[in-house]
Short mmCIF file of N, CA and C in Angstrom, two decimals:
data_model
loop_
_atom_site.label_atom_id
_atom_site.label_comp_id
_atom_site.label_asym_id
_atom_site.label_seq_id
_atom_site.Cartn_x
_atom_site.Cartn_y
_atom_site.Cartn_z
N UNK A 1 78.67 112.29 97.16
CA UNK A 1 79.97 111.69 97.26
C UNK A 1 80.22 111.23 98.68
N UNK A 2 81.13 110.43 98.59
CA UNK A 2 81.50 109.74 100.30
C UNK A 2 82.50 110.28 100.92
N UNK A 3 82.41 110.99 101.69
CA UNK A 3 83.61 111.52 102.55
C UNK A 3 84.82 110.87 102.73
N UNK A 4 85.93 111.77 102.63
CA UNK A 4 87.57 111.53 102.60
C UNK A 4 88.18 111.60 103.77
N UNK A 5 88.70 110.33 103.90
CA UNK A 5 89.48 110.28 105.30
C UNK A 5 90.95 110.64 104.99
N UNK A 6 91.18 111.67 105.99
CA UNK A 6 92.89 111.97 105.79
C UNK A 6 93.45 112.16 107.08
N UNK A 7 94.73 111.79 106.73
CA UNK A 7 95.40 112.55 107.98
C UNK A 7 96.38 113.22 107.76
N UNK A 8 96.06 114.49 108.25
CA UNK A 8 96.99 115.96 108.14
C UNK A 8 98.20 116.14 109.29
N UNK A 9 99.41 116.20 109.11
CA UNK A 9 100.03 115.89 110.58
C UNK A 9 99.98 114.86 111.18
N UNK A 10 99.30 114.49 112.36
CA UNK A 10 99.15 113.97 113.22
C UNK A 10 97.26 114.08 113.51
N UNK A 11 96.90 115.13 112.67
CA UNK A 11 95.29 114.83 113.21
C UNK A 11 94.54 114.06 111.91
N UNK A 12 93.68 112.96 112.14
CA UNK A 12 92.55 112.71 111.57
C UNK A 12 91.48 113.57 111.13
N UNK A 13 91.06 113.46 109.73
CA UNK A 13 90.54 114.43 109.33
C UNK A 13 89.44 113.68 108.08
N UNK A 14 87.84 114.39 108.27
CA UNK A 14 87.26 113.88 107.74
C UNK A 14 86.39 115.08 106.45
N UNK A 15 86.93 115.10 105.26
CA UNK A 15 86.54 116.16 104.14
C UNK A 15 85.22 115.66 103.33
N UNK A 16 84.60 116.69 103.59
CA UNK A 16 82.87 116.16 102.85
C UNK A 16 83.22 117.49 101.53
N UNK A 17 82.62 116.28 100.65
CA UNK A 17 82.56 116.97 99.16
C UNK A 17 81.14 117.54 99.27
N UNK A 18 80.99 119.32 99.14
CA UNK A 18 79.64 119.45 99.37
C UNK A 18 78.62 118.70 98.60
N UNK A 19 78.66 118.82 97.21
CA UNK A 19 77.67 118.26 96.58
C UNK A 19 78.38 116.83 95.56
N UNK A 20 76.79 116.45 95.14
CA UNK A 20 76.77 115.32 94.28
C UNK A 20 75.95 115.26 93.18
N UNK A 21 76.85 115.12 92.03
CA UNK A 21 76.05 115.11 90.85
C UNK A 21 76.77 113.96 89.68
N UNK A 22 75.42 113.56 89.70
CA UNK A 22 75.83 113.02 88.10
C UNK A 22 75.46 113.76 86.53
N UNK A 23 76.58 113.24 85.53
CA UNK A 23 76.46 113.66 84.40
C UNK A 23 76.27 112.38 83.45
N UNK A 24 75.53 111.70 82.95
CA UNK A 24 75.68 111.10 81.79
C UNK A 24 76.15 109.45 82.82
N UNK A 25 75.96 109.23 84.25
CA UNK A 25 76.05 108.35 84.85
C UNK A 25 77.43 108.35 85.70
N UNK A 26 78.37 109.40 85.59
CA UNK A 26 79.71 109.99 85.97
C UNK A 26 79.63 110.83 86.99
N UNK A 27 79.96 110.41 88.12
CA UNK A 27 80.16 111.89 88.97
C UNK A 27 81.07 112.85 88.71
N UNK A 28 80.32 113.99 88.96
CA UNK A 28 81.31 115.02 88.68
C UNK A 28 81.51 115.72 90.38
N UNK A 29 82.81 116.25 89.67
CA UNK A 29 84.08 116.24 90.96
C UNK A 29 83.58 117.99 91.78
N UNK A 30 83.18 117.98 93.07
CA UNK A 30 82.91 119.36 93.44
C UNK A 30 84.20 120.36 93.58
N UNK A 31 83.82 121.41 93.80
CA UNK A 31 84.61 122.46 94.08
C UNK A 31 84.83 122.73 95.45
N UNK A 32 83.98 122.34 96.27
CA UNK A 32 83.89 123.15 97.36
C UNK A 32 84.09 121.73 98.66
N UNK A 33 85.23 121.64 99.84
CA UNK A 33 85.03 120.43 100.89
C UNK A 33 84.61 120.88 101.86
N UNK A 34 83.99 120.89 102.87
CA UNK A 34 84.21 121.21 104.22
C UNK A 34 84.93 120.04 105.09
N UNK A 35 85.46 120.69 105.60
CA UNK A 35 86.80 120.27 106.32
C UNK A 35 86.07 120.01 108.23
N UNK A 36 86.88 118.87 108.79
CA UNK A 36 86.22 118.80 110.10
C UNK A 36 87.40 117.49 110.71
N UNK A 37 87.76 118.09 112.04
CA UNK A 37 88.89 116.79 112.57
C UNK A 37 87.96 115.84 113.28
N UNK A 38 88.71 114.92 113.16
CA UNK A 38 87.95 113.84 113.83
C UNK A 38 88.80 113.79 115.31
N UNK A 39 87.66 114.02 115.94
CA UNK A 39 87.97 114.08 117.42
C UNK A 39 87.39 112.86 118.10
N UNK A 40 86.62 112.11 118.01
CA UNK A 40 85.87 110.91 118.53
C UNK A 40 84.87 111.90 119.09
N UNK A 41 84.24 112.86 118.96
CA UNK A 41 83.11 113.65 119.31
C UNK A 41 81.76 112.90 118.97
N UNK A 42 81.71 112.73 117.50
CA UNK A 42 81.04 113.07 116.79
C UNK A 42 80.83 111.80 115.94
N UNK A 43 80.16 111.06 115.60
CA UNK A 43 80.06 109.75 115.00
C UNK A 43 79.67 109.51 113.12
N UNK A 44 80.73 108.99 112.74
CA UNK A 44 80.44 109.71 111.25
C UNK A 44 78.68 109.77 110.75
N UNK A 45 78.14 108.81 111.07
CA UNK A 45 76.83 108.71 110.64
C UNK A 45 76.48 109.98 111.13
N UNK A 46 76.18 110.68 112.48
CA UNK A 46 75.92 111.96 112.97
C UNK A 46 76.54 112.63 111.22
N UNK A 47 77.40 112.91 110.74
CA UNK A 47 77.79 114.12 109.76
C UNK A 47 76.89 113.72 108.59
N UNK A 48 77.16 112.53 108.45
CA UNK A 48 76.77 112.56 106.66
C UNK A 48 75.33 111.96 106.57
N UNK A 49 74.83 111.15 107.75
CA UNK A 49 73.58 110.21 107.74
C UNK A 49 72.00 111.17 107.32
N UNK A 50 72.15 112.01 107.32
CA UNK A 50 71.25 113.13 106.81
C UNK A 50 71.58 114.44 105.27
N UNK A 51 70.47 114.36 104.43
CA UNK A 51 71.01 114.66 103.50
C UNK A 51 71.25 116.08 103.60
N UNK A 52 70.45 116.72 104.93
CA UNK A 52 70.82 118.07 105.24
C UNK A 52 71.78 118.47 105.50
N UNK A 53 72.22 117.71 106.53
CA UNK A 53 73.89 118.07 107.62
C UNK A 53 74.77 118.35 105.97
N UNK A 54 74.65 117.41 104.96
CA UNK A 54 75.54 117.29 103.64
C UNK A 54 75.80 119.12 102.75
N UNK A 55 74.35 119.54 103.08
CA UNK A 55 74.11 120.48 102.25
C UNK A 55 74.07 121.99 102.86
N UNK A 56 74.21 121.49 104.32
CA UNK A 56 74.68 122.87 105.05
C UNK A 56 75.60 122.27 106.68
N UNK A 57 76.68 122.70 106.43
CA UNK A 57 77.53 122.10 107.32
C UNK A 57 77.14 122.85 108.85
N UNK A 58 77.59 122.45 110.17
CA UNK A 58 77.20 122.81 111.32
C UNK A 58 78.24 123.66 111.73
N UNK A 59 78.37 124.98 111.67
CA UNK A 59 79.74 126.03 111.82
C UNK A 59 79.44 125.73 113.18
N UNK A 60 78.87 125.15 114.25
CA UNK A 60 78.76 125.54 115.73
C UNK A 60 79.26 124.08 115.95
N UNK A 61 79.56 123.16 115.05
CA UNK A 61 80.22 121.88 115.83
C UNK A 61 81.58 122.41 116.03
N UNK A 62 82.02 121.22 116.99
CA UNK A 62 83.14 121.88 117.26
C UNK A 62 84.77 121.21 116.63
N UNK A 63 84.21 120.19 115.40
CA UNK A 63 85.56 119.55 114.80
C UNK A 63 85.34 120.27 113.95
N UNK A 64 84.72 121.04 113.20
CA UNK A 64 83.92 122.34 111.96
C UNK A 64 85.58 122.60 112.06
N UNK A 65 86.40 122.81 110.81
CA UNK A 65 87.69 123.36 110.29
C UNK A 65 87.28 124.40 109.29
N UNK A 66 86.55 124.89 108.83
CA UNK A 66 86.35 125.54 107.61
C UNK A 66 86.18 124.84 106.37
N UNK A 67 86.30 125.27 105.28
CA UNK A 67 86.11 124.77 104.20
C UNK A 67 87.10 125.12 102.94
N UNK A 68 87.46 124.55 102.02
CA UNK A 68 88.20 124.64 100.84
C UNK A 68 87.99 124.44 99.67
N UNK A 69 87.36 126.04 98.63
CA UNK A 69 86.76 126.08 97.82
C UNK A 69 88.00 126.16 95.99
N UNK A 70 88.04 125.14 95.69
CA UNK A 70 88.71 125.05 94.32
C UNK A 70 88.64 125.62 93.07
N UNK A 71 88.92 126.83 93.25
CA UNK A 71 89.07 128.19 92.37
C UNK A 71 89.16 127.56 90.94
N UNK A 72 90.48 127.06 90.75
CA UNK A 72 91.49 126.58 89.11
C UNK A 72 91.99 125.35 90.06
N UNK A 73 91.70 123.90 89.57
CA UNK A 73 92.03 123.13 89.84
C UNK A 73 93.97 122.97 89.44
N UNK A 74 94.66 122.89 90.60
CA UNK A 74 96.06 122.70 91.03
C UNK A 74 96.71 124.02 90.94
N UNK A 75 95.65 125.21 90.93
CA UNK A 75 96.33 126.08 90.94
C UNK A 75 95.77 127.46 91.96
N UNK A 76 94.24 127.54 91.99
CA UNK A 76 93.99 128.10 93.25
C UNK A 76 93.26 127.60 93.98
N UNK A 77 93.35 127.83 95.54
CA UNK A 77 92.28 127.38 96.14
C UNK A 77 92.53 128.31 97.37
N UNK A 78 91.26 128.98 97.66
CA UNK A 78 90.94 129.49 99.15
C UNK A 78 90.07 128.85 100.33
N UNK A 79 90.58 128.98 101.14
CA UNK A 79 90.34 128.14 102.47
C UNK A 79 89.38 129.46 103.57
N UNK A 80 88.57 129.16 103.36
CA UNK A 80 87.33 129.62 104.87
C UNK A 80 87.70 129.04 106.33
N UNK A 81 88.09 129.41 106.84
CA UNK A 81 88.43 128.78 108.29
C UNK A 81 87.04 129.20 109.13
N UNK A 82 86.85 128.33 110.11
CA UNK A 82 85.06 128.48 110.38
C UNK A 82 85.81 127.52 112.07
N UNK A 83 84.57 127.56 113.11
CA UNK A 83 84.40 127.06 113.87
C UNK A 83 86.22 127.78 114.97
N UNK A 84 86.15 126.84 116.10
CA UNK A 84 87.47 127.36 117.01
C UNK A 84 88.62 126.87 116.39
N UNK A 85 89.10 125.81 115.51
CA UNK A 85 90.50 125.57 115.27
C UNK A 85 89.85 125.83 113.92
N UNK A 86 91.31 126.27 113.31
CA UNK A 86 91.97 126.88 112.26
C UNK A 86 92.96 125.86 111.84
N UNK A 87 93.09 125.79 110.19
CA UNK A 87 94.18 124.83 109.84
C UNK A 87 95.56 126.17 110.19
N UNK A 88 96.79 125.67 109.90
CA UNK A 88 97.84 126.48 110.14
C UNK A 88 98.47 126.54 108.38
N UNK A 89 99.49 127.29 108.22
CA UNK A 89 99.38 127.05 106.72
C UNK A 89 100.28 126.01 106.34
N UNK A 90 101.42 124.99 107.27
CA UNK A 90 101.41 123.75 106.71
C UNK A 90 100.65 122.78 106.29
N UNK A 91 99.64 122.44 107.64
CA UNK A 91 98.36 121.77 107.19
C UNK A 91 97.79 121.99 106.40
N UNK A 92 97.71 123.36 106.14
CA UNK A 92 96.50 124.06 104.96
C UNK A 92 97.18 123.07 103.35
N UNK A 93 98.50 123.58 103.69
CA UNK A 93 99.28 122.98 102.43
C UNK A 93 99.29 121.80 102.21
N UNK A 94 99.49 121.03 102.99
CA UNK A 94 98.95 119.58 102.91
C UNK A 94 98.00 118.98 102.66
N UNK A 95 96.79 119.45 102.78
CA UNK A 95 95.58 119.16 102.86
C UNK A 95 95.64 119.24 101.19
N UNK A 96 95.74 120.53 100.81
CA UNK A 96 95.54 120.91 99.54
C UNK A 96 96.55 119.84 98.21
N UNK A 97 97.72 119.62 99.10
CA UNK A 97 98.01 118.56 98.29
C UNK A 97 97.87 117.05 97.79
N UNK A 98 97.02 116.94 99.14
CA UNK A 98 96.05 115.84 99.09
C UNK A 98 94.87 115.51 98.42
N UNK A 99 94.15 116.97 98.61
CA UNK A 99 93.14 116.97 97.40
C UNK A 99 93.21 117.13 96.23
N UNK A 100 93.85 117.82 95.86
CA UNK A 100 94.84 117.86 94.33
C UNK A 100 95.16 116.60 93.63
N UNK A 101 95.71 115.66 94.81
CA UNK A 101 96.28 114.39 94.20
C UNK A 101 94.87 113.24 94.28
N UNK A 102 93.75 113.84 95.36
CA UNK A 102 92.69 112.56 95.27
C UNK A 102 91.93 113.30 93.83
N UNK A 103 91.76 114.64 93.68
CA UNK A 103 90.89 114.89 92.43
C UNK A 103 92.08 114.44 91.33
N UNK A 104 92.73 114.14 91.12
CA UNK A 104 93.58 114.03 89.91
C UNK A 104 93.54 112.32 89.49
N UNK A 105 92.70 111.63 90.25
CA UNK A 105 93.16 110.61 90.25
C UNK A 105 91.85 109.85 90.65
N UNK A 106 91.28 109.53 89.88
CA UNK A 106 89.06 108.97 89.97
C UNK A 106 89.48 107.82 90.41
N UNK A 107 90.50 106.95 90.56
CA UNK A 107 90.56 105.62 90.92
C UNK A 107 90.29 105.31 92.64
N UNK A 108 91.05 106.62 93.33
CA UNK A 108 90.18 106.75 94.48
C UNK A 108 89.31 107.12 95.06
N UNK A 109 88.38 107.52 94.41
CA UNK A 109 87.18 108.58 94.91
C UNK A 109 86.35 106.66 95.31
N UNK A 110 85.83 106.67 96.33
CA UNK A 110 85.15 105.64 96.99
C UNK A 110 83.92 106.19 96.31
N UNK A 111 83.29 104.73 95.90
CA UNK A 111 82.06 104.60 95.24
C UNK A 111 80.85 105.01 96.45
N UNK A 112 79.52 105.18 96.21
CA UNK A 112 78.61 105.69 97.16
C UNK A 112 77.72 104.46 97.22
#
């Protein structure tokens, strides 16, 4: 899948869907994002341009936010906080309502 650009607050924020699969020619929707701000550090190709970086995220970068794993879709989800910043739990909440509303809704998921 192609990574989700958001912005939480005031920060830019770039969410990688860990995995990618098709079913029957359909992607199916992951459970699990890792989360990472965009700081101008880090150049998107650097995150996603390797199919490794995709499949094990870098906890020692330093835009690394943790991750947000989708228990019951719109109803639980726990958040891993990883690396030096931490979402706060507005952001957290936001975020989550963002993903809620991009998985609810296949018309935006950007094609690969």
């Amino acid at each position: 899948m192609v990574p989700i650009l958001l912005t939480i607050g005031f920060q830019p924020m770039l969410i990688i869907p860990v995995t990618q699969a098709h079913l029957d020619g359909h992607a199916i929707i992951t459970r699990t994002y890792d989360i990472y701000k965009q700081s101008g550090i880090l150049i998107n190709n650097e995150l996603f341009g390797q199919e490794e970086k995709r499949a094990a995220p870098d906890k020692n970068n330093p835009d690394n936010m943790g991750c947000i794993v989708v228990g019951v879709p719109g109803k639980l989800f726990t958040y891993f906080p990883e690396g030096k910043t931490k979402l706060d739990s507005d952001a957290l909440t936001e975020l989550i309502e963002n993903l809620s509303h991009y998985r609810d809704n296949p018309g935006y998921w950007p094609q690969a």
